[in-house]
XYZ file of C-alpha atoms in Angstrom:
686
model
C 24.474 71.106 -74.423
C 26.581 69.087 -76.913
C 28.234 67.502 -73.845
C 24.876 66.526 -72.267
C 23.609 65.145 -75.533
C 26.701 63.017 -75.829
C 26.253 61.631 -72.268
C 22.634 60.756 -73.045
C 23.638 58.863 -76.160
C 26.360 57.020 -74.232
C 23.878 55.984 -71.442
C 21.383 54.670 -74.039
C 24.114 52.676 -75.742
C 25.258 51.147 -72.386
C 21.649 50.293 -71.449
C 21.114 48.560 -74.775
C 24.318 46.566 -74.224
C 23.354 45.443 -70.659
C 19.666 44.688 -71.315
C 20.163 41.184 -72.752
C 22.263 40.231 -69.694
C 19.641 41.603 -67.281
C 16.884 39.729 -69.066
C 18.853 36.495 -69.014
C 19.640 36.890 -65.217
C 15.961 37.180 -64.287
C 14.346 33.730 -64.293
C 10.847 32.409 -63.782
C 10.618 29.698 -61.098
C 7.430 27.644 -61.076
C 6.201 24.242 -60.077
C 4.030 22.160 -57.789
C 4.499 20.820 -54.222
C 2.931 17.545 -52.996
C 3.396 15.027 -50.192
C 3.435 12.197 -52.711
C -0.346 11.778 -52.581
C -1.993 15.212 -52.579
C -0.994 18.829 -53.243
C 0.180 20.948 -50.304
C -1.130 24.497 -49.871
C 0.672 27.402 -48.100
C 4.135 25.929 -48.586
C 6.833 28.610 -48.468
C 8.988 28.229 -51.608
C 11.946 30.637 -51.862
C 15.485 31.121 -53.150
C 17.946 30.542 -50.324
C 19.613 33.730 -49.133
C 17.065 36.026 -50.826
C 13.563 37.384 -50.322
C 12.433 35.964 -53.652
C 9.648 33.378 -53.254
C 5.943 32.614 -52.995
C 3.360 30.495 -51.143
C 1.709 27.597 -52.938
C -2.000 27.865 -53.730
C -4.726 25.323 -52.914
C -3.483 23.098 -55.775
C 0.126 23.235 -54.581
C 1.268 25.500 -57.440
C 3.773 28.339 -57.122
C 5.350 30.844 -59.512
C 7.747 33.778 -58.981
C 10.692 35.486 -60.649
C 14.211 35.793 -59.285
C 17.405 37.379 -60.451
C 19.945 35.648 -58.205
C 20.651 32.419 -56.353
C 20.548 28.851 -57.487
C 19.302 26.988 -54.384
C 15.556 26.509 -53.900
C 13.986 25.710 -50.496
C 10.425 24.487 -49.831
C 9.351 24.728 -46.191
C 6.102 23.723 -44.432
C 5.144 23.036 -40.825
C 5.085 19.306 -40.128
C 7.389 18.434 -43.031
C 11.120 18.263 -43.568
C 12.488 21.095 -45.739
C 13.177 20.217 -49.389
C 16.353 21.745 -50.851
C 17.311 21.496 -54.519
C 19.682 23.130 -56.999
C 18.166 25.087 -59.873
C 19.434 24.264 -63.331
C 19.109 26.216 -66.577
C 15.946 24.413 -67.626
C 12.681 26.362 -67.560
C 10.530 23.292 -66.956
C 8.058 23.304 -64.066
C 9.421 21.755 -60.903
C 7.704 18.945 -58.975
C 8.710 18.960 -55.294
C 7.755 16.257 -52.809
C 7.832 16.964 -49.061
C 8.175 14.221 -46.470
C 6.558 14.325 -43.045
C 8.914 16.000 -40.575
C 11.338 13.619 -38.910
C 10.781 13.877 -35.171
C 13.939 14.118 -33.088
C 14.481 11.881 -30.100
C 14.072 14.870 -27.768
C 10.518 15.391 -28.985
C 9.325 11.879 -28.102
C 9.044 10.325 -24.670
C 9.686 6.611 -25.034
C 7.809 5.016 -22.136
C 6.117 1.782 -21.241
C 2.776 1.659 -19.505
C 1.640 4.703 -17.567
C -0.122 8.009 -17.120
C 1.243 11.502 -16.589
C -0.450 14.384 -14.797
C 0.428 18.078 -14.768
C 3.463 19.633 -16.433
C 5.137 16.382 -17.438
C 5.679 14.636 -20.743
C 3.180 11.870 -21.208
C -0.295 10.860 -22.111
C -2.990 12.017 -19.739
C -3.010 15.542 -18.321
C -4.461 16.224 -14.851
C -3.781 18.999 -12.385
C -4.037 19.261 -8.595
C -7.597 20.609 -8.885
C -8.662 17.549 -10.885
C -7.182 15.238 -8.263
C -8.837 17.005 -5.365
C -12.261 17.288 -6.999
C -12.486 13.661 -8.074
C -15.418 12.159 -6.153
C -13.506 9.037 -5.129
C -10.315 10.760 -3.961
C -11.445 12.917 -0.999
C -8.485 15.157 -1.864
C -5.905 12.329 -1.791
C -3.424 11.518 -4.578
C -3.648 7.792 -3.935
C -7.458 7.928 -3.992
C -7.400 9.722 -7.334
C -4.947 7.240 -8.875
C -7.248 4.383 -7.918
C -9.704 5.587 -10.544
C -7.172 4.637 -13.236
C -7.039 1.209 -14.901
C -4.590 -1.322 -13.545
C -5.276 -0.432 -9.906
C -7.387 -2.582 -7.614
C -9.714 -1.487 -4.839
C -8.489 -2.735 -1.464
C -10.675 -0.762 0.896
C -9.299 -2.111 4.179
C -6.007 -0.203 3.808
C -6.501 2.226 0.874
C -3.015 1.700 -0.594
C -2.017 1.256 -4.248
C -2.307 -2.282 -5.586
C -1.333 -2.520 -9.246
C -1.968 -5.353 -11.709
C -2.064 -8.224 -9.225
C 0.852 -6.889 -7.169
C 0.838 -6.094 -3.453
C 1.040 -2.531 -2.120
C 4.743 -3.066 -1.260
C 5.440 -3.553 -4.956
C 4.600 0.088 -5.760
C 7.283 2.625 -4.809
C 7.076 6.421 -4.582
C 9.734 8.884 -5.748
C 9.865 12.661 -5.256
C 12.141 14.618 -7.611
C 13.740 11.304 -8.595
C 14.523 10.254 -4.994
C 12.975 7.342 -3.119
C 10.400 7.746 -0.324
C 10.631 4.938 2.234
C 7.163 5.371 3.794
C 4.650 7.257 1.558
C 1.485 6.455 3.556
C 0.067 7.769 6.796
C -0.446 5.383 9.717
C -4.050 4.258 10.305
C -6.121 2.026 12.544
C -6.777 -1.565 11.504
C -9.133 -1.953 8.521
C -9.148 1.813 7.894
C -7.953 3.247 4.580
C -4.706 5.197 4.791
C -3.921 8.301 2.742
C -0.855 9.488 0.930
C 1.399 11.668 3.092
C 1.805 14.388 0.469
C -0.581 17.088 -0.697
C -1.429 17.183 -4.422
C -0.636 20.940 -4.368
C 2.986 20.081 -3.652
C 3.531 18.741 -7.174
C 3.537 20.154 -10.677
C 3.817 16.740 -12.304
C 2.902 13.158 -11.442
C 3.991 10.151 -13.486
C 2.196 6.935 -12.565
C 3.866 3.978 -14.240
C 1.981 0.683 -14.249
C 5.001 -1.226 -15.585
C 7.784 -1.098 -18.147
C 9.396 1.864 -16.375
C 12.890 3.304 -16.841
C 16.115 1.709 -15.616
C 16.500 4.676 -13.274
C 13.860 3.109 -10.988
C 13.915 -0.202 -9.189
C 13.105 -1.881 -5.869
C 9.551 -2.073 -7.231
C 8.141 -5.260 -8.735
C 4.921 -3.772 -10.120
C 4.897 0.008 -10.478
C 6.495 3.344 -9.550
C 4.959 6.714 -8.730
C 7.498 9.484 -9.553
C 6.368 13.019 -8.652
C 7.974 16.391 -9.405
C 7.542 19.279 -6.981
C 6.630 22.788 -8.150
C 9.275 25.283 -9.267
C 10.528 28.431 -7.606
C 7.759 30.938 -6.852
C 8.108 34.564 -7.892
C 5.197 35.831 -5.735
C 4.324 35.642 -2.062
C 1.534 33.278 -1.042
C -0.447 32.773 2.150
C -3.443 30.584 2.823
C -5.528 28.809 5.426
C -8.043 25.970 5.320
C -10.357 24.285 7.750
C -12.604 21.224 7.718
C -14.350 18.804 10.000
C -11.114 16.873 10.489
C -8.097 19.127 9.819
C -6.770 22.677 9.876
C -3.991 24.011 7.667
C -1.831 27.127 7.481
C 0.847 27.689 4.859
C 2.571 30.143 2.605
C 5.536 31.073 0.433
C 8.003 33.956 0.653
C 9.554 34.868 -2.692
C 13.091 36.219 -2.582
C 15.709 37.186 -5.094
C 17.749 34.068 -4.340
C 14.769 31.712 -4.402
C 11.556 30.987 -2.526
C 10.894 29.520 0.917
C 7.625 27.692 1.614
C 6.216 26.370 4.882
C 3.046 24.486 5.710
C 1.554 23.103 8.939
C -1.447 20.809 9.398
C -3.234 19.437 12.419
C -5.703 16.581 11.936
C -8.003 15.244 14.659
C -10.925 12.843 14.184
C -12.369 13.495 17.640
C -15.037 15.961 16.596
C -15.842 13.967 13.441
C -16.337 10.758 15.469
C -18.733 12.573 17.781
C -20.774 13.888 14.840
C -20.622 10.643 12.841
C -19.957 7.694 15.200
C -18.438 4.533 13.747
C -18.259 0.950 14.986
C -14.823 1.362 16.664
C -14.435 1.970 20.372
C -11.931 4.837 20.353
C -9.998 5.427 23.544
C -8.046 8.231 21.860
C -9.204 9.312 18.373
C -6.736 9.423 15.534
C -4.754 12.662 15.387
C -1.785 13.865 13.363
C 0.537 16.866 13.397
C 2.595 17.499 10.285
C 4.825 20.186 8.834
C 6.543 20.760 5.500
C 9.210 23.150 4.296
C 10.652 23.766 0.850
C 13.590 25.871 -0.302
C 13.827 26.338 -4.073
C 16.526 28.210 -5.946
C 17.542 28.868 -9.527
C 21.030 30.402 -9.266
C 21.315 30.539 -13.032
C 19.174 29.880 -16.071
C 20.652 26.385 -16.368
C 20.741 25.231 -12.726
C 17.831 24.402 -10.374
C 18.030 23.451 -6.704
C 15.178 22.013 -4.606
C 15.165 20.968 -0.945
C 12.124 19.514 0.805
C 11.651 18.547 4.456
C 8.514 16.850 5.762
C 7.637 15.491 9.211
C 4.486 14.041 10.709
C 3.498 12.541 14.031
C 0.475 10.227 14.237
C -1.196 8.556 17.221
C -4.403 6.789 18.242
C -5.710 4.246 20.747
C -8.600 1.890 20.070
C -10.250 -0.640 22.406
C -10.628 -4.227 21.211
C -12.350 -7.125 22.961
C -9.436 -8.071 25.224
C -6.886 -5.277 24.798
C -6.268 -1.680 23.768
C -4.194 -1.069 20.639
C -2.101 2.052 21.200
C 0.008 3.448 18.320
C 2.507 6.313 18.015
C 4.485 6.980 14.847
C 7.092 9.547 13.747
C 7.869 9.909 10.069
C 10.480 12.197 8.516
C 11.631 12.722 4.929
C 14.391 15.021 3.600
C 15.043 15.463 -0.100
C 17.624 17.695 -1.797
C 18.386 17.698 -5.544
C 20.502 19.780 -7.880
C 20.090 19.560 -11.645
C 21.117 21.552 -14.661
C 22.136 21.677 -18.287
C 25.486 22.283 -19.946
C 26.729 22.776 -23.461
C 26.385 20.260 -26.248
C 22.982 18.878 -25.112
C 24.324 17.647 -21.778
C 22.158 17.567 -18.638
C 23.056 16.335 -15.156
C 21.322 15.448 -11.876
C 22.477 14.795 -8.304
C 20.324 14.118 -5.268
C 20.176 12.783 -1.745
C 17.145 11.695 0.282
C 16.871 10.624 3.918
C 13.813 8.715 5.130
C 13.027 7.439 8.596
C 10.108 6.320 10.681
C 9.728 5.160 14.244
C 6.575 3.243 15.193
C 5.576 2.173 18.711
C 2.729 -0.305 19.264
C 1.189 -1.490 22.509
C -1.440 -4.219 22.727
C -0.713 -5.522 19.261
C -1.358 -9.245 19.849
C -2.030 -9.622 23.572
C -2.775 -7.087 26.333
C 0.138 -4.746 27.092
C 2.653 -6.343 24.700
C 5.011 -3.860 23.089
C 6.612 -3.647 19.670
C 8.902 -0.977 18.234
C 9.754 -0.768 14.550
C 12.434 1.685 13.448
C 13.512 1.934 9.815
C 15.744 4.315 7.880
C 17.159 4.865 4.426
C 19.718 7.142 2.776
C 19.358 7.321 -1.003
C 22.007 8.989 -3.204
C 21.894 9.301 -6.964
C 23.789 10.918 -9.839
C 22.830 10.869 -13.518
C 24.106 12.386 -16.784
C 22.146 12.609 -20.047
C 23.755 13.438 -23.393
C 22.085 14.113 -26.729
C 24.455 12.682 -29.329
C 22.342 13.456 -32.394
C 18.692 14.044 -33.341
C 18.364 10.257 -33.418
C 20.283 9.208 -30.311
C 20.406 10.136 -26.627
C 22.297 8.390 -23.808
C 21.794 8.376 -20.030
C 24.069 6.851 -17.405
C 23.767 6.942 -13.653
C 24.692 5.410 -10.310
C 22.830 5.207 -7.024
C 22.939 3.570 -3.628
C 20.317 2.863 -0.988
C 21.699 2.389 2.540
C 19.006 0.819 4.717
C 18.691 -0.276 8.315
C 15.874 -1.422 10.549
C 15.349 -2.656 14.077
C 12.293 -4.538 15.374
C 11.845 -5.025 19.128
C 9.145 -7.257 20.510
C 8.905 -8.335 24.148
C 12.636 -8.616 24.719
C 13.452 -9.994 21.262
C 15.445 -7.782 18.891
C 15.900 -8.102 15.123
C 18.251 -5.784 13.260
C 19.628 -5.524 9.755
C 21.762 -3.037 7.845
C 22.440 -3.434 4.145
C 23.157 -1.611 0.890
C 21.621 -1.730 -2.562
C 24.130 -0.076 -4.910
C 23.245 0.071 -8.600
C 24.373 1.413 -11.972
C 22.112 2.010 -14.936
C 22.355 3.138 -18.535
C 19.867 3.611 -21.343
C 19.852 4.715 -24.951
C 16.908 6.355 -26.717
C 17.088 5.706 -30.443
C 15.058 6.783 -33.441
C 15.185 3.620 -35.535
C 13.058 4.988 -38.360
C 10.985 8.087 -38.991
C 8.073 6.815 -36.844
C 9.763 4.123 -34.786
C 11.497 4.896 -31.492
C 13.166 2.632 -28.974
C 14.679 2.769 -25.518
C 17.040 0.016 -24.491
C 18.534 -0.095 -21.017
C 20.456 -2.191 -18.533
C 20.469 -1.929 -14.766
C 22.894 -3.722 -12.459
C 22.004 -4.118 -8.783
C 23.866 -5.609 -5.869
C 22.161 -7.027 -2.770
C 24.686 -6.847 0.075
C 22.579 -9.089 2.359
C 22.533 -12.031 -0.032
C 25.779 -11.033 -1.821
C 23.819 -11.205 -5.068
C 24.401 -9.426 -8.374
C 21.384 -8.755 -10.586
C 21.343 -7.825 -14.281
C 18.059 -6.259 -15.318
C 17.651 -5.592 -19.077
C 14.702 -3.556 -20.351
C 13.379 -2.537 -23.747
C 10.580 -0.258 -24.977
C 9.569 0.052 -28.632
C 7.178 2.817 -29.785
C 5.581 3.119 -33.219
C 3.772 6.364 -34.015
C 1.895 6.011 -37.334
C 0.325 9.424 -36.677
C 0.526 12.232 -34.183
C -2.573 10.875 -32.427
C -1.799 7.152 -32.327
C 1.009 5.337 -30.485
C 1.663 1.604 -30.365
C 4.033 0.434 -27.665
C 5.710 -2.852 -26.813
C 7.828 -3.174 -23.676
C 9.629 -5.921 -21.807
C 11.907 -5.856 -18.806
C 13.076 -7.410 -15.579
C 12.616 -5.770 -12.167
C 13.754 -6.653 -8.656
C 12.890 -5.835 -5.052
C 14.249 -6.575 -1.601
C 11.888 -8.175 0.951
C 10.185 -6.027 3.601
C 11.636 -5.597 7.101
C 9.259 -8.007 8.851
C 10.382 -10.821 6.522
C 14.097 -10.010 6.593
C 13.956 -10.053 10.396
C 13.221 -13.786 10.439
C 16.746 -14.931 9.765
C 18.684 -15.999 6.689
C 19.254 -13.470 3.879
C 16.948 -13.902 0.896
C 17.564 -13.436 -2.791
C 15.853 -10.392 -4.237
C 12.457 -11.101 -5.750
C 12.205 -10.595 -9.528
C 9.383 -9.874 -11.962
C 9.417 -9.983 -15.759
C 7.056 -7.499 -17.462
C 5.602 -7.847 -20.971
C 3.213 -5.068 -22.072
C 1.492 -4.141 -25.323
C -0.232 -0.762 -25.432
C -2.419 1.148 -27.895
C -2.885 4.839 -27.127
C -4.918 7.331 -29.140
C -5.027 11.004 -28.217
C -7.848 12.787 -30.056
C -8.779 16.425 -29.589
C -11.095 15.834 -26.656
C -10.833 12.121 -26.102
C -8.122 9.819 -24.796
C -8.287 6.060 -25.398
C -5.765 3.593 -24.024
C -5.848 -0.210 -24.164
C -3.122 -2.389 -22.659
C -2.483 -6.105 -22.320
C 0.184 -7.272 -19.874
C 1.815 -10.321 -18.333
C 4.059 -10.480 -15.257
C 6.060 -13.507 -14.154
C 7.365 -13.581 -10.560
C 10.458 -15.377 -9.306
C 12.041 -15.788 -5.857
C 9.068 -14.469 -3.881
C 9.320 -14.841 -0.080
C 7.794 -18.160 1.006
C 7.352 -19.223 4.622
C 8.587 -22.739 5.328
C 8.380 -23.563 8.985
C 9.776 -20.738 11.113
C 11.887 -19.291 8.286
C 11.368 -17.630 4.909
C 12.959 -18.800 1.678
C 13.040 -17.271 -1.811
C 11.268 -20.251 -3.398
C 7.981 -18.468 -4.117
C 6.764 -17.749 -7.638
C 3.681 -16.613 -9.532
C 2.206 -14.772 -12.471
C -0.278 -12.023 -13.239
C -1.872 -11.154 -16.562
C -4.751 -9.006 -17.733
C -6.217 -6.232 -19.819
C -6.765 -2.540 -19.000
C -9.074 -0.125 -20.853
C -9.170 3.635 -20.267
C -11.400 6.265 -21.901
C -11.344 9.933 -20.944
C -13.729 12.209 -22.818
C -15.061 15.773 -22.685
C -16.544 15.945 -26.189
C -20.182 15.178 -25.333
C -21.114 18.634 -24.077
C -19.211 21.647 -22.725
C -18.351 21.279 -19.056
C -18.930 17.490 -18.916
C -15.941 15.193 -18.278
C -16.347 11.431 -18.350
C -13.761 8.803 -17.449
C -14.160 5.024 -17.739
C -11.583 2.594 -16.406
C -11.885 -1.178 -16.661
C -9.328 -3.778 -15.569
C -9.304 -7.527 -15.909
C -6.702 -9.392 -13.859
C -5.967 -13.088 -13.506
C -3.157 -13.815 -11.064
C -1.722 -16.739 -9.117
C 1.190 -16.864 -6.714
C 2.861 -19.143 -4.187
C 4.232 -16.888 -1.459
C 4.178 -16.051 2.269
C 2.181 -18.760 4.078
C 0.481 -20.255 0.987
C 0.759 -24.026 0.608
C -0.168 -23.980 -3.083
C -0.457 -21.369 -5.847
C -3.648 -19.328 -5.487
C -5.122 -15.954 -6.264
C -3.798 -13.291 -3.830
C -6.424 -12.252 -1.281
C -6.162 -8.587 -2.376
C -6.821 -9.309 -6.076
C -10.197 -8.849 -7.773
C -10.655 -10.233 -11.253
C -12.796 -7.324 -12.521
C -12.509 -3.649 -11.582
C -14.675 -0.911 -13.112
C -14.777 2.826 -12.370
C -16.981 5.390 -14.077
C -16.406 9.039 -13.157
C -18.549 11.937 -14.293
C -17.806 15.595 -13.516
C -19.849 18.558 -14.654
C -18.786 22.177 -14.140
C -21.128 25.089 -14.503
C -19.669 28.554 -13.890
C -18.370 28.365 -10.285
C -20.015 25.046 -9.358
C -18.627 21.566 -9.951
C -20.573 18.338 -9.368
C -19.020 14.894 -9.634
C -19.938 11.234 -9.193
C -17.768 8.139 -9.259
C -19.147 4.608 -9.399
C -16.648 1.935 -8.368
C -17.154 -1.800 -8.757
C -14.853 -4.699 -7.950
C -15.669 -8.385 -8.253
C -15.313 -10.808 -5.370
C -12.035 -11.692 -3.653
C -10.895 -15.040 -2.289
C -9.805 -14.700 1.356
C -9.074 -17.620 3.703
C -10.894 -19.985 1.383
C -14.081 -17.859 1.336
C -15.405 -15.646 -1.431
C -16.359 -12.094 -0.520
C -19.340 -10.271 -2.019
C -18.604 -7.809 -4.787
C -17.511 -4.284 -3.868
C -19.617 -1.287 -4.864
C -19.464 2.378 -3.935
C -21.095 5.477 -5.366
C -19.164 8.615 -4.343
C -20.189 12.248 -4.800
C -18.427 15.601 -4.642
C -19.643 19.200 -4.798
C -17.184 22.059 -5.237
C -18.064 25.745 -5.184
C -15.726 28.623 -5.999
C -17.443 31.768 -4.681
C -14.309 33.781 -5.578
C -10.814 33.237 -6.908
C -9.541 33.195 -3.333
C -12.131 30.898 -1.761
C -13.220 27.369 -2.511
C -15.736 25.222 -0.661
C -15.294 21.479 -1.115
C -17.528 18.658 0.110
C -17.384 14.911 -0.595
C -19.412 11.909 0.503
C -18.213 8.353 -0.090
C -20.484 5.312 -0.456
C -23.589 7.395 -1.068
C -25.884 4.352 -1.004
C -24.480 3.032 2.277
C -23.506 -0.429 1.036
C -21.755 -2.661 3.608
C -18.640 -3.741 1.723
C -16.779 -6.821 2.971
C -13.075 -7.019 2.168
C -12.240 -10.396 3.702
C -12.582 -12.582 6.764
C -10.644 -12.863 9.983
C -9.355 -16.171 11.365
C -12.493 -16.445 13.511
C -14.708 -16.012 10.440
C -15.759 -12.434 11.211
C -16.026 -10.196 8.104
C -13.486 -7.426 7.602
C -15.256 -4.096 7.026
C -14.562 -0.407 7.550
C -15.502 1.192 10.857
C -17.977 3.420 9.030
C -19.972 2.811 5.862
C -19.563 6.407 4.695
C -17.040 9.192 5.014
C -18.081 12.845 4.776
C -15.665 15.696 4.160
C -16.422 19.422 4.203
C -13.635 21.965 3.870
C -13.081 25.664 3.128
C -9.852 26.845 1.528
C -8.887 30.533 1.496
C -5.996 32.220 -0.286
C -4.956 35.351 1.612
C -2.190 36.522 -0.729
C -3.108 35.222 -4.147
C -5.759 35.673 -6.792
C -5.733 32.055 -7.823
C -7.979 29.440 -6.248
C -6.321 26.388 -4.722
C -3.000 28.167 -4.374
C -2.947 28.178 -0.585
C -0.538 25.290 -0.209
C 1.023 25.461 -3.676
C 4.713 25.195 -2.924
């Protein structure tokens, strides 16, 4: 007992000796957190390396005790962390947090454009939205024509952007060029895009100011990204008044293999809904697609796509029969991946070719054959140097050849378009981002070097608002039918200047853009030859509003474009407005979904065009679509164009006859069935 009593006394003495030190080691940490203007609630304030800390209250105040550590951290979503050393003073701290500095990887620095699907960009739209747009009839090109900047040219249905011809818009799949993106059609009949919207997970439609990676396009580019490797089997069929489709995907451990076949024939449709054409053999098309997708590792992706289609028709004219056969093939294979230290790489090759045979083109029984091919190779490396800087460098080459035969005459050309490009994305300040780039092209026909600088500057005063200013120079080689005439031509050039305001609210997108394009070295016919002495300009304003805030299930889209353009090119004798250009274009689309039913209307208006010295009437079309999903595996889709039956005139022939479509309306009714999926519209999803 004396021993225990002695131990107790010793413990009490030691405790009394250590108590002042323990009291002095435990400190009270208190203060207030603000953003420089107002207090910040729910900020996590803690001692680094410990669990000691507290959340700020509604007034930004915090208070806690800690026994160790001398580094204080204040952390809040949307703000940069504040780190400070604690002194011996017991005064209340005042901490100011700054809005989080966005890294260059978190911002896409782009010029003018729209993005659909799983891509970085502004407007989000999936394959179902494209197909169910009343003006699209299930076609990507038709859906894009509801966006601002595009112009309605109903006699061929192709993309015309901001006063530029359809040849000035180029299509890319997985970063590789497509030589012929449209299907062949009869004269004065709208063509369609060759590719199904279900083929792609992302679509970037750039109206101008695009990256140095893309060229051979004076006005715009349409880059599209195919879907990724599938992990489930898919099988589906579809049928309509004009086409029948069968396709599916087999998922394997090493990847997924997809195949799709389509047969299109307008014979039955023409019997049900006769048009003004005298068909000797109605339009028909047989097409097939195959995709092989692999992901051998978490950092490497491989995609290979093969597409082929055969099209043919024969139509009787007054003095002859126009007979057309066309074969079109496209092969695309890319390999991309990531490596250490924020390094990514890309390699790809694409082969395009088409072979078109025409009989009765100008006079009875004359014959013309047009064969064209392209091999496109590309390699690119991207490196993130720091949170404020990222570099990309790449090289590519386009090897092209064509041959045109007409009544014993033969025109052939083979040439290359090698290029190198580099760009740097830079965060100049906390809310200011820039992309500066340089592209160097070589035209082997004209032995011409081109230097094409480009710059995009983005200012983001808030997460919802982006101001953009872009400028750049772009080039393009002339089309085959012009190159066949003789002497090599300099590449045409266009200078783009674009100012854009984009606001992304919770349920509303607003975009306003002003632009100016200056053209140089356009092809100009002088006598029997073409020179590169043409020139011109195009300027205008685009307004886009997309909204679904009015009522649940209602989606409204308004697109307005003003364009004023002049050019001296082709057979013009003086600068004039191009015959495809309308000064005003307006589209209003409304879609309403209720449970399994979707109803949509699109009203399209375009002001008059000036063709062969005559002014056409304005264009107007009210289109409707009804979509019904009776189950997750079945969808019924119907569309009717030009509901009011207006006779739209697109121009005038040399004899003064108006240029119109063969039929005032087009009706589509189709049923799509997924046999091995529980997701609607997955039948052809590669």
